[in-house]
Structures are given as structure tokens and as C-alpha cells.
XYZ file of C-alpha atoms in Angstrom:
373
model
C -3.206 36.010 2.256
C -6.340 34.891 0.364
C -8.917 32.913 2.512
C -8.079 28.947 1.696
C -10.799 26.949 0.579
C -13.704 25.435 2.528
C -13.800 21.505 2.384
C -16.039 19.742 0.196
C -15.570 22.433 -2.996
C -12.590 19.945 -4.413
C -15.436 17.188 -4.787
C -16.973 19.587 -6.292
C -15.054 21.076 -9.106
C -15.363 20.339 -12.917
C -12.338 18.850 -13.198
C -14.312 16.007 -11.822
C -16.972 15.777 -13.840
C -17.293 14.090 -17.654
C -14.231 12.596 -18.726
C -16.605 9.245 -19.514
C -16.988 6.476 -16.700
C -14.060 5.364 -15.054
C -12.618 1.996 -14.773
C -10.503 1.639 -11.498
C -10.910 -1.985 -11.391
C -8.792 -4.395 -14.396
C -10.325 -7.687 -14.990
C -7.310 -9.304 -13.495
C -7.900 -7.789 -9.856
C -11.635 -9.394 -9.368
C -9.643 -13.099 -9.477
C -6.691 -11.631 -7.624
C -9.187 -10.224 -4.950
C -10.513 -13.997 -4.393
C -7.236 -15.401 -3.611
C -6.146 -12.842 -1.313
C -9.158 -13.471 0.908
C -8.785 -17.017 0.726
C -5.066 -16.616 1.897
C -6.218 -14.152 4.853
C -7.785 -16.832 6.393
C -4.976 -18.811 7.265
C -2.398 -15.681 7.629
C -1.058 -15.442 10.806
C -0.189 -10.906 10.463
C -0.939 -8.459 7.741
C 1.625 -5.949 7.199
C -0.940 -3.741 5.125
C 1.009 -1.217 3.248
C -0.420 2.138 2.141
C 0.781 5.253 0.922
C 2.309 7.753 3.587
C 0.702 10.465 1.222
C -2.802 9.135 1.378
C -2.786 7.171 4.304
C -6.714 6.490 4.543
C -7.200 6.964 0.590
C -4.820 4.145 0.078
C -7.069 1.611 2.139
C -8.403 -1.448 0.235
C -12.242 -0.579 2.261
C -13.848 -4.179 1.014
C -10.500 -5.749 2.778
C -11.133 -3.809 5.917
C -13.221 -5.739 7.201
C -11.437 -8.934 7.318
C -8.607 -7.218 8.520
C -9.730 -5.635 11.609
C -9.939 -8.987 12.730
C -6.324 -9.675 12.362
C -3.088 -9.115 13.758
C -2.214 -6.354 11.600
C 0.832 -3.686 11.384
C -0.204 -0.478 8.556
C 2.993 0.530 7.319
C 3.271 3.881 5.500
C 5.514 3.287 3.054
C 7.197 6.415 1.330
C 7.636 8.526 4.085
C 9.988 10.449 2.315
C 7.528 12.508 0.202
C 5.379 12.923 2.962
C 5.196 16.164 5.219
C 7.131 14.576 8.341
C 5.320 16.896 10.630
C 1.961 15.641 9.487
C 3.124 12.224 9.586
C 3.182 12.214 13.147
C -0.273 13.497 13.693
C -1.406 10.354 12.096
C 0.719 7.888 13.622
C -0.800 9.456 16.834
C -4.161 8.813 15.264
C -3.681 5.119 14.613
C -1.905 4.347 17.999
C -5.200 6.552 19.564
C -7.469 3.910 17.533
C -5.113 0.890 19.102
C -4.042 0.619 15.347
C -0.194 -0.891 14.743
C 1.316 1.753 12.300
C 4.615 2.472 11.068
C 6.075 5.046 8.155
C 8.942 3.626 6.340
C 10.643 3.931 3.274
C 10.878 0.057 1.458
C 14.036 1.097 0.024
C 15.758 1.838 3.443
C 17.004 -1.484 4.850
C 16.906 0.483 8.401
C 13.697 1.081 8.302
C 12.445 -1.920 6.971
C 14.063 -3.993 9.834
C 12.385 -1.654 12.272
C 9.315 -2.840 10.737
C 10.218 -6.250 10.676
C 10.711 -6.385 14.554
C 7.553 -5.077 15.204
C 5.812 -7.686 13.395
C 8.707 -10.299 15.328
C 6.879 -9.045 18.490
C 3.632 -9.093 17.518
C 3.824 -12.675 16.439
C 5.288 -13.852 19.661
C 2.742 -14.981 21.024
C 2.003 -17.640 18.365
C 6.193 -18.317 17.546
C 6.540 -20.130 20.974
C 3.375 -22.901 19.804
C 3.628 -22.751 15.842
C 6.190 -24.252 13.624
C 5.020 -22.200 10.445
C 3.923 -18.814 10.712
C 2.461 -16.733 7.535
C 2.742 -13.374 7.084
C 0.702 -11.502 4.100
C 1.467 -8.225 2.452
C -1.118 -6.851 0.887
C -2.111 -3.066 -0.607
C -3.439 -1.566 -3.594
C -1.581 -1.193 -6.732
C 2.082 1.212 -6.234
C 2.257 1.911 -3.071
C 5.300 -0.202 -2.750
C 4.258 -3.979 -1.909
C 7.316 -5.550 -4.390
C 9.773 -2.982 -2.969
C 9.043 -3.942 0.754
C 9.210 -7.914 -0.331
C 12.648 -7.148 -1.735
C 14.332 -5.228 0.972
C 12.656 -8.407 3.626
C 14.659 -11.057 0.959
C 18.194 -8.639 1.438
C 17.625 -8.694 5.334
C 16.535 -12.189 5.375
C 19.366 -13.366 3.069
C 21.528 -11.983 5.270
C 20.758 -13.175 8.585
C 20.375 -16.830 7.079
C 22.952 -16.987 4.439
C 22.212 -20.961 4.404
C 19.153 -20.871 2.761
C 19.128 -20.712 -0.373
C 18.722 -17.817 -3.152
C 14.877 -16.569 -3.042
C 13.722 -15.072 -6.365
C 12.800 -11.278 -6.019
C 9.533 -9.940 -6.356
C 8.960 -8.203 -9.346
C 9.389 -4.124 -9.070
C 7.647 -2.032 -11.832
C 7.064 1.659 -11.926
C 3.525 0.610 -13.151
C 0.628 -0.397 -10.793
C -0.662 -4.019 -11.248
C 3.411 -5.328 -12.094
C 2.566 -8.162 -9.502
C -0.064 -10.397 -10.250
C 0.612 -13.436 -8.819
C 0.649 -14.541 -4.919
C 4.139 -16.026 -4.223
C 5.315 -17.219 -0.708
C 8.918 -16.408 0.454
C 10.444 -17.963 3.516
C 12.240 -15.574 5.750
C 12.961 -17.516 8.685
C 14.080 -20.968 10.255
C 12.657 -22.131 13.603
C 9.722 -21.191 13.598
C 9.205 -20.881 9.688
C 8.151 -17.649 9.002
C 6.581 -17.195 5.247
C 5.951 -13.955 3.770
C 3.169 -13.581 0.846
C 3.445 -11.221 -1.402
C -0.374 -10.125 -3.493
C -1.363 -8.086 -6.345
C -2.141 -4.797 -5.751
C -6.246 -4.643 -5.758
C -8.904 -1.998 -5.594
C -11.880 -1.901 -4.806
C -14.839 -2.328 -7.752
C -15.793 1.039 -7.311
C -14.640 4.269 -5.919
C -17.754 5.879 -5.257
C -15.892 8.835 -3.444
C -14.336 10.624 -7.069
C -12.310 12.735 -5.094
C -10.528 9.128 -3.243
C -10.131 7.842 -6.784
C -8.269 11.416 -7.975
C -5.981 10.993 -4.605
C -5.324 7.791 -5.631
C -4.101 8.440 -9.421
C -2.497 11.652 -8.148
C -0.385 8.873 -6.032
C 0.225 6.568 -8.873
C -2.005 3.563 -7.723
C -4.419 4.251 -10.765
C -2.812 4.382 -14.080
C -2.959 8.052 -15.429
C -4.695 6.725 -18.577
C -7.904 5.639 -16.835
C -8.363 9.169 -15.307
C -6.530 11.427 -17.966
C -3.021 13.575 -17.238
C -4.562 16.648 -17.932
C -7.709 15.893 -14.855
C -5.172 14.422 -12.185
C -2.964 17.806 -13.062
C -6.002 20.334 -12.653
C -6.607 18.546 -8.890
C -3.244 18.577 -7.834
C -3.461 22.305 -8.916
C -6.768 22.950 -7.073
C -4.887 21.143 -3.547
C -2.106 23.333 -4.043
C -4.107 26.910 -4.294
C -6.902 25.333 -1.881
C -4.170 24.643 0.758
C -1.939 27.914 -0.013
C 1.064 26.417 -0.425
C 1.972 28.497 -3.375
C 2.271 31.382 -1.242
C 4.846 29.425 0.997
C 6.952 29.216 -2.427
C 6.765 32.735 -2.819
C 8.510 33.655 0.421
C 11.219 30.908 -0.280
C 11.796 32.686 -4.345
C 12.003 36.136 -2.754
C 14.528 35.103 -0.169
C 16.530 33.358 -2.753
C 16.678 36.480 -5.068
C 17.594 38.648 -2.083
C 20.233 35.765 -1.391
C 21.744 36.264 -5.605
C 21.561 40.016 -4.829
C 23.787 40.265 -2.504
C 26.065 37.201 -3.782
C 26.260 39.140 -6.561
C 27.122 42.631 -4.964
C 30.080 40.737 -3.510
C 31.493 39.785 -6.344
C 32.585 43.461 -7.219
C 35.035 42.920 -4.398
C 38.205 41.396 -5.694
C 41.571 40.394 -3.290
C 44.298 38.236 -4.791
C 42.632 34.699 -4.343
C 40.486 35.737 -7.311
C 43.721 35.909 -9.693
C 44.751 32.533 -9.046
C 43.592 29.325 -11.285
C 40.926 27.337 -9.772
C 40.321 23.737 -9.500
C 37.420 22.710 -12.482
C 34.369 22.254 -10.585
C 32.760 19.584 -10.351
C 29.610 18.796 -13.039
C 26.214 19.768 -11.073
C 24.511 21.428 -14.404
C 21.965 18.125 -14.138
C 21.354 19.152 -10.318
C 21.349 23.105 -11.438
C 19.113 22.330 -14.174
C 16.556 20.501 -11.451
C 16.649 23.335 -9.090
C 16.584 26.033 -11.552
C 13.066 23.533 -13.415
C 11.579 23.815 -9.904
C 12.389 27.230 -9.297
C 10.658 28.317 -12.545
C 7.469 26.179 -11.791
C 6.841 26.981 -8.000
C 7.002 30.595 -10.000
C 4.127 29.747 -12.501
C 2.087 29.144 -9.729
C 2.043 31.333 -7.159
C 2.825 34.948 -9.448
C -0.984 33.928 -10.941
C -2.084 32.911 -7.486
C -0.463 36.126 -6.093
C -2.366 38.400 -8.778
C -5.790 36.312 -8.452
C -8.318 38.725 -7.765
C -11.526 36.065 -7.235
C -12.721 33.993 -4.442
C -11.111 30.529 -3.509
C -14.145 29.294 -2.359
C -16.124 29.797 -5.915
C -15.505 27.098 -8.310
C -15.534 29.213 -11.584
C -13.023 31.299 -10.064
C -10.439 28.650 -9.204
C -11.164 26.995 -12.362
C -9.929 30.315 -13.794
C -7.215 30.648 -11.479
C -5.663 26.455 -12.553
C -6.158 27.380 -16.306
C -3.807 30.492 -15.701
C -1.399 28.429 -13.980
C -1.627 25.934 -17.069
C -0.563 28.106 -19.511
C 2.441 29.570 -16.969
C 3.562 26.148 -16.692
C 3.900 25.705 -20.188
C 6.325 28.819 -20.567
C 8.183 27.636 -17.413
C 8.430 24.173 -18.707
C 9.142 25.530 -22.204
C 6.487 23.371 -24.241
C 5.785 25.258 -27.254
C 2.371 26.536 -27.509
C 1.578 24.898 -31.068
C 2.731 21.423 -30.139
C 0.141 19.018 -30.366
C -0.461 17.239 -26.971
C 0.668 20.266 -25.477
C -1.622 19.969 -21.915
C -0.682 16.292 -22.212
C 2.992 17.092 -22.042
C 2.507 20.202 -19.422
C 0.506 17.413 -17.009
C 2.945 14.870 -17.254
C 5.986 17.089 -16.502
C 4.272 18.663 -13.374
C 2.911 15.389 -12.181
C 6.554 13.853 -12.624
C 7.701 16.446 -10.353
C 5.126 16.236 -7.635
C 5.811 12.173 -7.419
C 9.025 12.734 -7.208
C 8.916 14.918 -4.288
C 10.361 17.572 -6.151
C 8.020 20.577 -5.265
C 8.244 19.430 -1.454
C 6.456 16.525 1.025
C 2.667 16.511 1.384
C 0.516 14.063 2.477
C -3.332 14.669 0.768
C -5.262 13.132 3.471
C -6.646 14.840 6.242
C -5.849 13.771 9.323
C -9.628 12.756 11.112
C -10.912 13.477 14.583
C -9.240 11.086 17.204
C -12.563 10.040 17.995
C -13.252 8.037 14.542
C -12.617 4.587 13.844
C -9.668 3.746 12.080
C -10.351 2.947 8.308
């Protein structure tokens, strides 16, 4: 197996360089930032949400301060693209920092009423001598804010089916949908209000390869940074880390599984001669599988024949443009069509979000002995 990159060459690469200045922070999230500090002064908890995939990228650092001094639960919301096994390496690391943390999926109600009675326990405390309790959500753009706020109205609708109908917070698959702070009562005796905020960053990421984490997530729109850029990183992760290679064991076994599949099929017995049922439609699920399949392939047969070092930047800069143009066979863009990388990027992207080519979570996990970000 080739030697995996050292740290430190992915900040290095050219995919990060040029490209113009970029913009992470809209006009609208400098105003929005105001009024969500404002409104952590008189919250009672933060349920801070973050990406399970980049569960340190994902922080909001100029919030941080302000909310290490608060009762606060960090919930990792998407948990289902995230490597599980990784996942509980840093939930050790933020109980290890005496850091609240949770990884749940917003769309589960299960999990989201697991979260909900740890922030019931944290607050009480303050429930047996307060007759209005706030609760804030806050996070940076996509990471799931609106869908959390939604599943908390179902649950809360539910256990007080007196009170009456709460509008839903708006859901986009954009970041920035939400850009006003709206209060949503979720409980009677004590009162228990839940804020939802715009998702903010911070002015300036001066760490480029944070920012690329955080458009490779969705939280940065892909036209600030650029499809093709945010494609070439993910690329240089997936070499860096090996996991090609992984892929490579899984496509051999599943040949060697078709082989012999198909070796028993020369074996006939009378069940073969009667009429069978019409199966049922699965050519959209084939067609996914198969998609993958060919894609996981147009990465790791270049990686496989790669000849250069890991560790030197021309070489893996080599290495991702081979991949690029195996991609665009596997994905069957035609090599004349104008946009062509643009449509390649998007595609691959699409299937990375979607936690098509497998969980991963970009962050490394830090020492134990480092203070929780």
C-alpha cells in the first residue's frame, strides 16, 4: 500500500491557491451575528449544532467564547454520514474536555428526543425557580439548525396538543435559508422557548483548509469556492487517507461474488422452467449502485497504477487530474461538453453529501489533552 500522506501537505496544495479572494461572510450574517449575541445573553442553554463530519471545522470560533460560559449541549447533527466508529472517539473527546455532546440525526424523532432530555436535565436546576426558560440554537449555515427546530415542534406538538399550531422553521437545501431569529414555545410550566438563528460564520477563515472542509460540507455555497476546487480536495482526502484502496478490495470481492453467481447459473433443475412472479422495479436503486460502483473504480485503478510519491504535491496533483478525467468516463460526461469539470464536480460532490461513497468525518480527532473548540 502506498505510504498515506503526512499532515499539513493538504494546506498546502494548489488547489488552494488563486481562485481570487474568497467571501465566506454575506452581508446579511454581520447584522445576524449582532442579534445572536444579544440573545445569548439572556439564553438560559445553547444546543450548538455542528456537523458530525467536521465536528471542530463546523465551530462558529468568534461565538466560542461566549459560549464556554454557558450551559451548552454540541449536538452532531448528521450522524448518519459520519464514520460511526470515529464518532465515538470524539464524543469521548468532548466528555474528556467536560463538554455536553451528542450525535443525532434532526430528522430522527428518536434521536432528537434523546437530545431534548438532556437539555430537560441540564436545565433543572433553573426549571424548579424560573417560570420562562430560553433555549437558543445556533450553528453555521447547513448543518441542520431548521431541521432540528422542526422535529422539536413535531415532539412538542405532540406532548401538548393544546397549544396551538407553531409555524415551522424554514428548511432549504441552501445555507443562509434562515435569516431571521424566531422564538417557539415548547413547553408549559415552566415555559420553555426555543430560538431558532441564522446560520453565521465567522468574517474570515484564515485557516483555507477549515473554509474547504466547510464547503466540502455544504455550509459555504459551492459558488464562493468553485465546484471544480472543493472536488480536487475531496479527491486529495480520499488518496491522502487511502480509502480508495479500501474500495478496491470491496470491487474485487464483488466480481469474485458475479463470478461465481454466474457459474451457477449453468445449473438448471425444474424451478427454472416455471413462470416467475415480475420483480419488483429496483433499476433506480441498480442504477445507484452500479453509478457508485463505476466511480469508487475511477479512483482507485489510477490510484492503484500511481507510480509517484503521496507526500509530493506535483505528484498528487497529477494523480487528482487522472482521477478527473476517469470520472468523467464513469459518469459518462462527454469530453467536448462545455462545463464539463463543472458537471464532473458537481456529480461527485452530490454523491459524497449524500453519503453515497460511504461515512467519513474530515476532522481529526485532537489529543485529549486540548481544550475543546
Amino acid at each position: 500500500m502506498k505510504k498515506i500522506v503526512k499532515k499539513g501537505l493538504l494546506a498546502e496544495m494548489g488547489f488552494t491557491k488563486g481562485g481570487g479572494t474568497i467571501n465566506w461572510f454575506p452581508g446579511h450574517m454581520a447584522a445576524a451575528t449582532r442579534a445572536i449575541r444579544d440573545r445569548l445573553k439572556v439564553s438560559d442553554l445553547v444546543i450548538e449544532v455542528r456537523d458530525a463530519r467536521i465536528p471542530l471545522s463546523s465551530a462558529n470560533e468568534d461565538l466560542q467564547p461566549m459560549l464556554a460560559g454557558k450551559r451548552r449541549v454540541i449536538a452532531l447533527n448528521k450522524k448518519d454520514l459520519a464514520n460511526p466508529n470515529i464518532m465515538q472517539k470524539w464524543i469521548h473527546y468532548f466528555d474528556s474536555c467536560k463538554q455536553d455532546c451528542l450525535s443525532i440525526n434532526a430528522h430522527s424523532k428518536g434521536s432528537v428526543k434523546k437530545l431534548l432530555a438532556l437539555v430537560e436535565f441540564k436545565l433543572k436546576e433553573l426549571i424548579s425557580r424560573e417560570p420562562t426558560l430560553l433555549v437558543m440554537v445556533v450553528g453555521v449555515p447547513n448543518v441542520g439548525k431548521s431541521a432540528l427546530i422542526n422535529s422539536i415542534h413535531q415532539i412538542a406538538s405532540s406532548r401538548f396538543p393544546v397549544q396551538r399550531k407553531m409555524k415551522h422553521a424554514t428548511v432549504g437545501p441552501l445555507p443562509g435559508v434562515t435569516r431571521d431569529i424566531a422564538g417557539f414555545k415548547i413547553a408549559h410550566k415552566p415555559s420553555i422557548y426555543v430560538l431558532d438563528t441564522p446560520g453565521v460564520l465567522v468574517p474570515s477563515i484564515p485557516d483555507i483548509e477549515t473554509g474547504l472542509k466547510l464547503a466540502l460540507a455544504g455550509s459555504v455555497k459551492d459558488s464562493v469556492v468553485g465546484e471544480e476546487r472543493i472536488a480536487q480536495y475531496l479527491l486529495a482526502v480520499l488518496n491522502t487517507r487511502g480509502t480508495p484502496f479500501h474500495w478496491k478490495h470491496l470491487y474485487d470481492r464483488r466480481m469474485e461474488g458475479l463470478l461465481a453467481e454466474s457459474d451457477e447459473k449453468h445449473l438448471y433443475n425444474l424451478k427454472d422452467l416455471l413462470p416467475k412472479r415480475k420483480p419488483l422495479d429496483r433499476s433506480g436503486v441498480r442504477y445507484i449502485e452500479d453509478l457508485v460502483t463505476e466511480v469508487q473504480r475511477a479512483l482507485f485503478v489510477p490510484l492503484t497504477d500511481f507510480n509517484g510519491s503521496l507526500e509530493n504535491e506535483t505528484d498528487l496533483e497529477i494523480l487528482i487530474e487522472q482521477q478527473f478525467e476517469a470520472l468523467q468516463k464513469a459518469l459518462k460526461i462527454p469530453h467536448k461538453a462545455s462545463e464539463a469539470r463543472t458537471m464532473v464536480s458537481k456529480k461527485f460532490l452530490t454523491l459524497f453529501r449524500t453519503g453515497r461513497l460511504g461515512p467519513f468525518i474530515l476532522d481529526d480527532v485532537p489529543d485529549v489533552s486540548d481544550s475543546v473548540s
